[in-house]
Amino acid sequence: MWCLPHALCVHAAKASKLPGSWSRPAAFMSTLLINQPQYVWLKELDLQEENEGVYNGREVITTYSRVRQASVADYEDTVKKAREAWKIWADTPAPKRGEIVRQIGDDLWEKIQVLGSLVSLEMGKILVEGVGEVQEYVDICDYAVGLSRMTGGPILPSERPGHALIDQWNPVGLVGIITAFNFPVAMYGWNNAIALICGNVCLWKGAPTTSLISVAVTKIIAKVLEDNKLPGAICSLTCGGADIMNLLSFTGSTQVGKQVALKVQERFGRSLLELGGNNAIIAFEDAVSMFLGAVEEAKKEGGTVVMDRPGNYVKLTIVTGRGHDASIAHTQTFALILYVFKFKNEEEVFAWNNEVKQGLSSSIFTKDLGRIFRWLRPKGSDCGIVNVNIPTSGAEIGGVFGGEKHTGGGRESGSDAWKQYMRRSTCTISYSKDLPLAQGIKFQ
């Protein structure tokens, strides 16, 4: 079960505008969780009563509970510093970049319990999952270290004598990373670790409801960069726009993802989209409203609610008695609702799986070997994650994470996802004295 975590503090307005006891600065400061004994561990993450909301190698101060919207000047300054930092980072050998990422992973591991506690406190998921998120970032750092010695393309045979073809990969430059509230650490880690070893610099915009997590993670990374005498702007943090990124990685709803894709496409930019998937859990009060709305809609459409309970605490709700084509079942509610349908045969249920607009994750439970491989083949599931005898949630960092259709088509994390953070060139090199043309063409 999930509930809304308490806000960590209130906006630090001027004392003259605060009513009653809030007019006393001392009283205001005493209400901050960081000043309460049971939350003193927040200081282990170098968090203070006020923290930087924009980071580009220097500190810009904002309020404790939220990252302020960066001004145009902040944003332009951050982008400028990030591009300057890229000139240094791109010249750093890939294995050396891997070493820096290794150090980031080590420092994250040292703070894994306290950072996991912050994830639980600010985002609302249980502690073991908060710690698991940080572990996932640590794991992708380990993966990226090895990858830093393996990226690159082959030398290809040429049809022309005395010639060679090289598949050359280079970093795209500045990667913008916009992450969602439900995985405030892992989603950034998937992108950040791989983007860094590929030679890119990163500009992160975390979810506004998990701003402290963004600040804490950035502080850990910044210390590693500064200890190695590298520009802190290699990994920047801002709440500003993202209109001049070479690659924009966005994780969030399909609705917002469409807007992001259109904006990026207007300038012929590149985007990596990981959008809605129809298999989620809730963590905040507005999600409870969406949950209740979806349950009511299911009832209106004739569904039977098997479980429910009042208040802002919800348990898994099972809805039966509706057809597979019920509109609410095709909507990503971002809530703990399971729609159960009876099917007649394999072909029918495979089609139902594929008829929804989302295409993130799917799973089948069976001991039939033939059915397993039909599920994996062209007429089986059309999702990006296709599981057998395990739930739809949970993914290992060694494989790519992402989905098809309205889920956006983006791929993050393992396998060959690194290619999305690089640009590709085919290089033809002649080492002969002749200049033959391809396809045997000769100009007489």
Tab-separated table of C-alpha atoms in Angstrom:
chain	number	residue	atom	x	y	z
A	1	MET	CA	0.000	0.000	0.000
A	2	TRP	CA	1.125	3.554	-0.658
A	3	CYS	CA	0.362	6.889	0.938
A	4	LEU	CA	1.333	10.475	0.319
A	5	PRO	CA	4.603	11.357	2.078
A	6	HIS	CA	4.726	14.598	4.038
A	7	ALA	CA	6.203	17.608	2.286
A	8	LEU	CA	9.754	18.201	3.461
A	9	CYS	CA	9.244	21.923	4.012
A	10	VAL	CA	7.348	24.943	2.766
A	11	HIS	CA	8.423	27.694	0.398
A	12	ALA	CA	10.756	30.141	2.086
A	13	ALA	CA	8.807	33.352	1.552
A	14	LYS	CA	9.688	36.644	3.206
A	15	ALA	CA	8.795	36.743	6.894
A	16	SER	CA	6.579	39.801	6.464
A	17	LYS	CA	4.254	37.820	4.214
A	18	LEU	CA	3.848	34.866	6.539
A	19	PRO	CA	0.894	34.835	8.949
A	20	GLY	CA	0.978	33.969	12.627
A	21	SER	CA	3.875	31.948	13.936
A	22	TRP	CA	5.337	31.684	10.410
A	23	SER	CA	6.423	35.309	10.692
A	24	ARG	CA	9.302	34.204	12.932
A	25	PRO	CA	12.229	32.839	10.907
A	26	ALA	CA	13.309	30.589	13.797
A	27	ALA	CA	9.856	29.027	13.931
A	28	PHE	CA	9.943	28.516	10.191
A	29	MET	CA	13.333	26.808	10.248
A	30	SER	CA	12.265	24.506	13.080
A	31	THR	CA	9.468	23.090	10.896
A	32	LEU	CA	11.892	21.783	8.306
A	33	LEU	CA	12.259	18.035	8.526
A	34	ILE	CA	16.029	18.342	8.269
A	35	ASN	CA	15.999	20.069	11.677
A	36	GLN	CA	14.011	17.289	13.324
A	37	PRO	CA	15.984	14.510	15.070
A	38	GLN	CA	14.423	11.638	13.146
A	39	TYR	CA	15.494	13.166	9.820
A	40	VAL	CA	19.031	14.188	10.707
A	41	TRP	CA	20.280	11.562	8.226
A	42	LEU	CA	19.349	13.955	5.404
A	43	LYS	CA	22.527	15.865	6.228
A	44	GLU	CA	24.539	12.777	5.283
A	45	LEU	CA	23.550	13.600	1.681
A	46	ASP	CA	24.966	17.110	2.096
A	47	LEU	CA	21.427	18.500	2.078
A	48	GLN	CA	20.864	21.713	3.995
A	49	GLU	CA	17.951	23.996	4.832
A	50	GLU	CA	18.390	25.542	1.393
A	51	ASN	CA	19.904	23.751	-1.620
A	52	GLU	CA	20.956	24.555	-5.153
A	53	GLY	CA	18.243	24.051	-7.730
A	54	VAL	CA	20.441	24.783	-10.729
A	55	TYR	CA	23.909	23.224	-10.941
A	56	ASN	CA	26.430	23.824	-13.691
A	57	GLY	CA	29.698	23.682	-11.831
A	58	ARG	CA	28.718	26.423	-9.387
A	59	GLU	CA	25.938	26.640	-6.810
A	60	VAL	CA	22.697	28.555	-7.341
A	61	ILE	CA	20.623	28.685	-4.142
A	62	THR	CA	16.912	27.858	-4.027
A	63	THR	CA	14.412	26.648	-1.421
A	64	TYR	CA	14.719	23.285	0.247
A	65	SER	CA	11.572	21.542	-0.845
A	66	ARG	CA	11.502	22.270	-4.553
A	67	VAL	CA	13.740	23.191	-7.442
A	68	ARG	CA	12.883	26.641	-8.686
A	69	GLN	CA	12.163	27.208	-12.352
A	70	ALA	CA	15.448	28.333	-13.864
A	71	SER	CA	15.456	31.769	-15.423
A	72	VAL	CA	16.386	32.165	-19.057
A	73	ALA	CA	19.761	33.485	-17.933
A	74	ASP	CA	20.298	30.440	-15.648
A	75	TYR	CA	19.398	28.062	-18.436
A	76	GLU	CA	21.544	29.724	-21.076
A	77	ASP	CA	24.475	29.898	-18.666
A	78	THR	CA	24.093	26.219	-17.800
A	79	VAL	CA	23.952	25.158	-21.442
A	80	LYS	CA	26.972	27.310	-22.250
A	81	LYS	CA	29.009	25.772	-19.425
A	82	ALA	CA	27.882	22.262	-20.396
A	83	ARG	CA	29.030	22.780	-23.987
A	84	GLU	CA	32.357	24.129	-22.771
A	85	ALA	CA	32.722	21.099	-20.495
A	86	TRP	CA	31.993	18.787	-23.433
A	87	LYS	CA	35.152	19.950	-25.197
A	88	ILE	CA	37.158	18.541	-22.292
A	89	TRP	CA	35.033	15.450	-21.758
A	90	ALA	CA	34.978	14.440	-25.450
A	91	ASP	CA	38.801	14.472	-25.499
A	92	THR	CA	38.951	12.222	-22.450
A	93	PRO	CA	39.687	8.605	-23.517
A	94	ALA	CA	36.628	6.371	-23.235
A	95	PRO	CA	38.207	4.014	-20.646
A	96	LYS	CA	39.075	7.058	-18.516
A	97	ARG	CA	35.457	8.194	-18.779
A	98	GLY	CA	34.544	4.701	-17.604
A	99	GLU	CA	36.796	5.144	-14.586
A	100	ILE	CA	34.933	8.323	-13.618
A	101	VAL	CA	31.612	6.479	-13.937
A	102	ARG	CA	33.042	3.696	-11.756
A	103	GLN	CA	33.805	6.241	-9.052
A	104	ILE	CA	30.275	7.648	-9.321
A	105	GLY	CA	28.904	4.136	-8.812
A	106	ASP	CA	31.157	3.589	-5.793
A	107	ASP	CA	30.043	6.836	-4.147
A	108	LEU	CA	26.397	6.022	-4.811
A	109	TRP	CA	26.894	2.615	-3.199
A	110	GLU	CA	28.413	4.216	-0.103
A	111	LYS	CA	25.245	6.331	0.261
A	112	ILE	CA	22.828	3.614	-0.853
A	113	GLN	CA	20.884	3.295	2.415
A	114	VAL	CA	20.496	6.998	3.110
A	115	LEU	CA	19.752	7.848	-0.533
A	116	GLY	CA	17.252	4.980	-0.660
A	117	SER	CA	15.643	6.426	2.469
A	118	LEU	CA	15.298	9.790	0.718
A	119	VAL	CA	13.629	8.084	-2.249
A	120	SER	CA	11.167	6.448	0.150
A	121	LEU	CA	10.548	9.714	2.008
A	122	GLU	CA	10.125	12.039	-0.958
A	123	MET	CA	8.666	9.733	-3.615
A	124	GLY	CA	6.689	7.452	-1.312
A	125	LYS	CA	7.731	3.941	-2.339
A	126	ILE	CA	8.733	1.396	0.293
A	127	LEU	CA	12.313	1.537	1.557
A	128	VAL	CA	13.479	-1.692	-0.046
A	129	GLU	CA	12.443	-0.378	-3.474
A	130	GLY	CA	14.069	2.982	-2.790
A	131	VAL	CA	17.347	1.227	-2.011
A	132	GLY	CA	16.804	-0.993	-5.063
A	133	GLU	CA	16.628	2.082	-7.275
A	134	VAL	CA	20.010	3.290	-6.111
A	135	GLN	CA	21.399	-0.231	-6.571
A	136	GLU	CA	20.155	-0.126	-10.169
A	137	TYR	CA	22.142	3.072	-10.765
A	138	VAL	CA	25.198	1.390	-9.225
A	139	ASP	CA	24.698	-1.643	-11.476
A	140	ILE	CA	24.402	0.428	-14.655
A	141	CYS	CA	27.609	2.225	-13.672
A	142	ASP	CA	29.356	-1.154	-13.453
A	143	TYR	CA	27.906	-2.089	-16.831
A	144	ALA	CA	29.007	1.210	-18.365
A	145	VAL	CA	32.589	0.763	-17.141
A	146	GLY	CA	32.953	-2.398	-19.227
A	147	LEU	CA	31.110	-0.814	-22.129
A	148	SER	CA	33.598	2.068	-22.192
A	149	ARG	CA	36.158	-0.350	-23.695
A	150	MET	CA	33.749	-1.950	-26.165
A	151	THR	CA	31.822	0.788	-28.028
A	152	GLY	CA	32.705	1.256	-31.664
A	153	GLY	CA	32.038	-0.195	-35.079
A	154	PRO	CA	33.743	-2.752	-37.320
A	155	ILE	CA	36.154	-2.311	-40.201
A	156	LEU	CA	34.207	-3.473	-43.246
A	157	PRO	CA	35.520	-4.967	-46.489
A	158	SER	CA	35.458	-2.603	-49.464
A	159	GLU	CA	34.601	-3.594	-53.029
A	160	ARG	CA	37.378	-1.272	-54.232
A	161	PRO	CA	41.031	-2.364	-54.122
A	162	GLY	CA	43.167	-0.453	-51.642
A	163	HIS	CA	40.148	0.854	-49.694
A	164	ALA	CA	38.632	0.214	-46.275
A	165	LEU	CA	35.295	1.108	-44.671
A	166	ILE	CA	35.070	2.042	-41.001
A	167	ASP	CA	31.874	2.256	-38.948
A	168	GLN	CA	32.713	5.291	-36.786
A	169	TRP	CA	30.747	6.293	-33.665
A	170	ASN	CA	31.061	9.683	-31.940
A	171	PRO	CA	29.142	11.323	-29.049
A	172	VAL	CA	26.158	13.497	-29.915
A	173	GLY	CA	27.297	16.194	-27.453
A	174	LEU	CA	24.732	17.493	-24.956
A	175	VAL	CA	22.097	15.025	-23.738
A	176	GLY	CA	19.009	16.398	-21.992
A	177	ILE	CA	17.430	13.961	-19.522
A	178	ILE	CA	13.871	14.540	-18.272
A	179	THR	CA	12.786	11.939	-15.714
A	180	ALA	CA	9.483	11.008	-14.078
A	181	PHE	CA	8.597	10.849	-10.373
A	182	ASN	CA	8.079	7.096	-10.143
A	183	PHE	CA	11.754	6.187	-10.670
A	184	PRO	CA	13.604	9.371	-9.712
A	185	VAL	CA	17.059	7.733	-9.467
A	186	ALA	CA	17.126	4.714	-11.782
A	187	MET	CA	15.775	6.485	-14.875
A	188	TYR	CA	18.470	9.126	-14.654
A	189	GLY	CA	21.098	6.448	-14.033
A	190	TRP	CA	20.165	4.448	-17.143
A	191	ASN	CA	20.728	7.515	-19.293
A	192	ASN	CA	23.528	9.236	-17.405
A	193	ALA	CA	25.998	6.352	-17.055
A	194	ILE	CA	25.751	5.281	-20.700
A	195	ALA	CA	25.705	8.847	-22.055
A	196	LEU	CA	28.858	9.690	-20.083
A	197	ILE	CA	30.993	6.797	-21.297
A	198	CYS	CA	29.908	7.613	-24.854
A	199	GLY	CA	31.491	11.050	-24.409
A	200	ASN	CA	28.404	13.174	-23.831
A	201	VAL	CA	27.623	15.755	-21.154
A	202	CYS	CA	24.230	15.658	-19.428
A	203	LEU	CA	21.642	18.240	-18.421
A	204	TRP	CA	19.048	16.790	-16.033
A	205	LYS	CA	15.522	17.954	-15.279
A	206	GLY	CA	14.048	15.757	-12.584
A	207	ALA	CA	10.385	15.623	-11.634
A	208	PRO	CA	9.356	18.651	-9.527
A	209	THR	CA	7.886	16.358	-6.851
A	210	THR	CA	11.243	14.625	-6.287
A	211	SER	CA	13.565	17.618	-6.452
A	212	LEU	CA	15.578	16.745	-3.339
A	213	ILE	CA	16.542	13.415	-4.881
A	214	SER	CA	17.810	15.239	-7.976
A	215	VAL	CA	19.837	17.602	-5.788
A	216	ALA	CA	21.299	14.788	-3.659
A	217	VAL	CA	22.320	12.656	-6.654
A	218	THR	CA	23.837	15.654	-8.426
A	219	LYS	CA	25.900	16.497	-5.337
A	220	ILE	CA	27.364	12.978	-5.312
A	221	ILE	CA	28.266	13.155	-9.013
A	222	ALA	CA	29.623	16.696	-8.722
A	223	LYS	CA	32.054	15.671	-5.971
A	224	VAL	CA	33.481	12.879	-8.138
A	225	LEU	CA	33.963	15.231	-11.084
A	226	GLU	CA	35.553	17.944	-8.952
A	227	ASP	CA	37.842	15.455	-7.166
A	228	ASN	CA	39.114	14.431	-10.604
A	229	LYS	CA	39.557	18.090	-11.598
A	230	LEU	CA	36.858	17.832	-14.249
A	231	PRO	CA	34.188	20.494	-14.922
A	232	GLY	CA	31.091	19.987	-12.790
A	233	ALA	CA	29.006	21.068	-15.783
A	234	ILE	CA	29.605	17.638	-17.319
A	235	CYS	CA	26.551	16.647	-15.258
A	236	SER	CA	24.325	19.718	-14.875
A	237	LEU	CA	20.988	20.088	-13.123
A	238	THR	CA	18.320	22.601	-14.088
A	239	CYS	CA	14.581	23.075	-14.100
A	240	GLY	CA	14.721	25.055	-17.352
A	241	GLY	CA	13.790	24.261	-20.945
A	242	ALA	CA	15.348	21.787	-23.362
A	243	ASP	CA	15.201	23.408	-26.785
A	244	ILE	CA	18.821	23.097	-27.857
A	245	MET	CA	19.774	19.583	-26.778
A	246	ASN	CA	21.489	17.259	-29.254
A	247	LEU	CA	19.532	14.363	-27.751
A	248	LEU	CA	16.545	14.657	-25.412
A	249	SER	CA	15.643	11.625	-23.315
A	250	PHE	CA	12.139	11.925	-21.832
A	251	THR	CA	10.333	9.578	-19.456
A	252	GLY	CA	6.720	10.387	-18.672
A	253	SER	CA	3.171	10.250	-19.983
A	254	THR	CA	2.263	9.598	-23.609
A	255	GLN	CA	0.403	12.912	-23.731
A	256	VAL	CA	3.436	14.963	-22.751
A	257	GLY	CA	5.702	12.713	-24.804
A	258	LYS	CA	3.810	13.680	-27.952
A	259	GLN	CA	4.455	17.349	-27.233
A	260	VAL	CA	8.140	16.673	-26.580
A	261	ALA	CA	8.504	14.694	-29.809
A	262	LEU	CA	6.870	17.441	-31.885
A	263	LYS	CA	9.040	20.170	-30.355
A	264	VAL	CA	12.220	18.203	-30.892
A	265	GLN	CA	11.227	17.256	-34.434
A	266	GLU	CA	10.634	20.909	-35.331
A	267	ARG	CA	14.392	21.439	-35.132
A	268	PHE	CA	15.231	17.968	-36.532
A	269	GLY	CA	16.594	16.943	-33.142
A	270	ARG	CA	16.778	13.459	-31.691
A	271	SER	CA	14.558	12.137	-28.911
A	272	LEU	CA	14.521	8.991	-26.770
A	273	LEU	CA	11.004	8.461	-25.440
A	274	GLU	CA	9.944	6.040	-22.688
A	275	LEU	CA	6.252	6.716	-22.169
A	276	GLY	CA	3.057	5.152	-20.776
A	277	GLY	CA	2.805	1.421	-20.296
A	278	ASN	CA	-0.486	0.538	-18.580
A	279	ASN	CA	1.280	-1.329	-15.746
A	280	ALA	CA	2.025	1.056	-12.871
A	281	ILE	CA	1.614	1.731	-9.139
A	282	ILE	CA	0.534	4.884	-7.328
A	283	ALA	CA	2.447	7.104	-4.867
A	284	PHE	CA	0.841	10.586	-4.594
A	285	GLU	CA	-2.589	12.085	-3.690
A	286	ASP	CA	-3.482	13.118	-7.280
A	287	ALA	CA	-2.865	9.519	-8.300
A	288	VAL	CA	-5.501	8.466	-5.757
A	289	SER	CA	-7.989	10.727	-7.553
A	290	MET	CA	-7.127	9.145	-10.889
A	291	PHE	CA	-7.439	5.716	-9.294
A	292	LEU	CA	-10.917	6.445	-7.907
A	293	GLY	CA	-11.981	7.984	-11.218
A	294	ALA	CA	-10.919	4.880	-13.117
A	295	VAL	CA	-12.790	2.626	-10.677
A	296	GLU	CA	-15.976	4.675	-11.074
A	297	GLU	CA	-15.624	4.598	-14.857
A	298	ALA	CA	-15.244	0.823	-14.736
A	299	LYS	CA	-18.430	0.572	-12.641
A	300	LYS	CA	-20.337	2.767	-15.119
A	301	GLU	CA	-19.263	0.445	-17.904
A	302	GLY	CA	-20.702	-2.522	-15.997
A	303	GLY	CA	-17.581	-3.789	-14.251
A	304	THR	CA	-17.605	-5.400	-10.805
A	305	VAL	CA	-15.106	-4.145	-8.238
A	306	VAL	CA	-13.705	-7.033	-6.222
A	307	MET	CA	-11.679	-4.986	-3.688
A	308	ASP	CA	-11.567	-1.379	-2.535
A	309	ARG	CA	-11.081	0.679	0.610
A	310	PRO	CA	-11.642	4.350	1.548
A	311	GLY	CA	-9.121	7.128	2.097
A	312	ASN	CA	-5.765	7.844	0.496
A	313	TYR	CA	-4.603	4.276	1.041
A	314	VAL	CA	-5.405	1.848	-1.743
A	315	LYS	CA	-4.871	-1.840	-2.326
A	316	LEU	CA	-4.930	-3.737	-5.582
A	317	THR	CA	-8.380	-3.364	-7.128
A	318	ILE	CA	-9.618	-6.136	-9.426
A	319	VAL	CA	-12.293	-5.351	-12.007
A	320	THR	CA	-14.207	-8.156	-13.731
A	321	GLY	CA	-17.306	-8.480	-15.869
A	322	ARG	CA	-16.259	-6.186	-18.723
A	323	GLY	CA	-15.124	-6.957	-22.250
A	324	HIS	CA	-11.565	-6.561	-23.473
A	325	ASP	CA	-12.612	-3.556	-25.540
A	326	ALA	CA	-13.780	-1.458	-22.545
A	327	SER	CA	-12.330	2.013	-22.989
A	328	ILE	CA	-11.130	2.281	-19.394
A	329	ALA	CA	-9.069	-0.895	-19.790
A	330	HIS	CA	-7.230	0.754	-22.672
A	331	THR	CA	-6.366	3.809	-20.571
A	332	GLN	CA	-3.184	4.106	-18.525
A	333	THR	CA	-4.558	5.156	-15.137
A	334	PHE	CA	-1.237	4.901	-13.288
A	335	ALA	CA	-2.947	3.059	-10.466
A	336	LEU	CA	-3.254	-0.380	-8.847
A	337	ILE	CA	-6.132	-1.628	-10.980
A	338	LEU	CA	-6.187	-5.077	-12.592
A	339	TYR	CA	-8.728	-5.796	-15.330
A	340	VAL	CA	-9.466	-9.503	-15.661
A	341	PHE	CA	-10.889	-10.986	-18.894
A	342	LYS	CA	-11.783	-14.547	-19.830
A	343	PHE	CA	-10.485	-15.728	-23.203
A	344	LYS	CA	-11.211	-18.744	-25.368
A	345	ASN	CA	-7.928	-19.417	-27.103
A	346	GLU	CA	-4.350	-18.284	-27.584
A	347	GLU	CA	-4.930	-16.393	-30.808
A	348	GLU	CA	-7.721	-14.353	-29.226
A	349	VAL	CA	-5.803	-13.317	-26.115
A	350	PHE	CA	-2.634	-12.478	-28.083
A	351	ALA	CA	-4.747	-10.107	-30.183
A	352	TRP	CA	-6.230	-8.496	-27.049
A	353	ASN	CA	-2.745	-7.898	-25.699
A	354	ASN	CA	-1.753	-6.117	-28.891
A	355	GLU	CA	-4.898	-4.048	-29.438
A	356	VAL	CA	-4.080	-1.422	-26.776
A	357	LYS	CA	-2.140	1.697	-27.773
A	358	GLN	CA	0.575	1.194	-25.180
A	359	GLY	CA	3.340	-1.337	-25.743
A	360	LEU	CA	5.713	-1.345	-22.781
A	361	SER	CA	5.536	-4.693	-20.987
A	362	SER	CA	3.649	-7.970	-21.244
A	363	SER	CA	3.836	-11.447	-19.769
A	364	ILE	CA	2.426	-14.930	-20.232
A	365	PHE	CA	2.311	-17.782	-17.722
A	366	THR	CA	2.490	-21.204	-19.373
A	367	LYS	CA	4.432	-24.487	-19.443
A	368	ASP	CA	3.662	-25.008	-23.133
A	369	LEU	CA	6.995	-24.646	-24.963
A	370	GLY	CA	5.331	-24.003	-28.302
A	371	ARG	CA	3.129	-21.291	-26.832
A	372	ILE	CA	6.186	-19.614	-25.285
A	373	PHE	CA	7.907	-19.267	-28.634
A	374	ARG	CA	4.730	-18.207	-30.434
A	375	TRP	CA	4.416	-15.464	-27.756
A	376	LEU	CA	7.933	-14.290	-28.611
A	377	ARG	CA	7.557	-14.492	-32.397
A	378	PRO	CA	6.028	-11.980	-34.904
A	379	LYS	CA	2.389	-12.929	-34.142
A	380	GLY	CA	2.963	-12.821	-30.392
A	381	SER	CA	3.328	-9.809	-28.105
A	382	ASP	CA	4.166	-6.480	-29.759
A	383	CYS	CA	5.595	-4.950	-26.570
A	384	GLY	CA	9.166	-3.875	-25.919
A	385	ILE	CA	9.361	-6.165	-22.873
A	386	VAL	CA	7.983	-9.673	-23.436
A	387	ASN	CA	8.182	-11.920	-20.366
A	388	VAL	CA	7.391	-15.561	-19.688
A	389	ASN	CA	6.369	-16.879	-16.257
A	390	ILE	CA	7.378	-13.662	-14.451
A	391	PRO	CA	5.402	-10.431	-13.813
A	392	THR	CA	5.472	-7.458	-16.163
A	393	SER	CA	7.390	-5.298	-13.681
A	394	GLY	CA	11.099	-5.374	-12.991
A	395	ALA	CA	13.867	-5.254	-15.581
A	396	GLU	CA	17.560	-6.135	-15.524
A	397	ILE	CA	20.055	-3.502	-16.649
A	398	GLY	CA	21.724	-5.873	-19.137
A	399	GLY	CA	18.784	-5.663	-21.545
A	400	VAL	CA	17.277	-2.587	-23.134
A	401	PHE	CA	14.255	-1.011	-21.421
A	402	GLY	CA	11.479	0.596	-23.451
A	403	GLY	CA	8.375	-0.102	-25.484
A	404	GLU	CA	6.570	0.247	-28.782
A	405	LYS	CA	3.607	2.246	-30.129
A	406	HIS	CA	2.437	4.980	-27.734
A	407	THR	CA	5.161	3.989	-25.298
A	408	GLY	CA	7.473	5.910	-27.611
A	409	GLY	CA	9.922	3.404	-29.089
A	410	GLY	CA	12.882	4.600	-27.007
A	411	ARG	CA	15.381	2.170	-25.505
A	412	GLU	CA	17.518	2.746	-22.407
A	413	SER	CA	19.994	0.806	-20.275
A	414	GLY	CA	21.784	-2.276	-21.649
A	415	SER	CA	22.377	-4.253	-24.860
A	416	ASP	CA	23.087	-1.818	-27.733
A	417	ALA	CA	21.117	1.124	-26.269
A	418	TRP	CA	24.447	3.029	-26.206
A	419	LYS	CA	24.055	3.669	-29.940
A	420	GLN	CA	21.246	6.150	-29.262
A	421	TYR	CA	23.693	8.404	-27.436
A	422	MET	CA	26.068	8.569	-30.393
A	423	ARG	CA	26.102	9.654	-34.021
A	424	ARG	CA	27.248	7.291	-36.729
A	425	SER	CA	29.493	7.873	-39.724
A	426	THR	CA	30.661	5.581	-42.518
A	427	CYS	CA	34.281	6.436	-43.288
A	428	THR	CA	35.944	5.308	-46.513
A	429	ILE	CA	39.738	5.386	-46.511
A	430	SER	CA	41.913	4.877	-49.592
A	431	TYR	CA	45.447	3.619	-49.089
A	432	SER	CA	46.202	3.193	-52.801
A	433	LYS	CA	47.284	5.568	-55.562
A	434	ASP	CA	44.139	4.902	-57.583
A	435	LEU	CA	40.714	6.534	-57.224
A	436	PRO	CA	38.242	3.863	-58.385
A	437	LEU	CA	34.508	4.517	-58.040
A	438	ALA	CA	32.042	2.172	-56.404
A	439	GLN	CA	29.882	-0.138	-58.516
A	440	GLY	CA	32.701	-0.236	-61.122
A	441	ILE	CA	31.631	3.089	-62.651
A	442	LYS	CA	34.184	4.593	-65.040
A	443	PHE	CA	34.008	7.999	-66.700
A	444	GLN	CA	35.499	7.762	-70.230
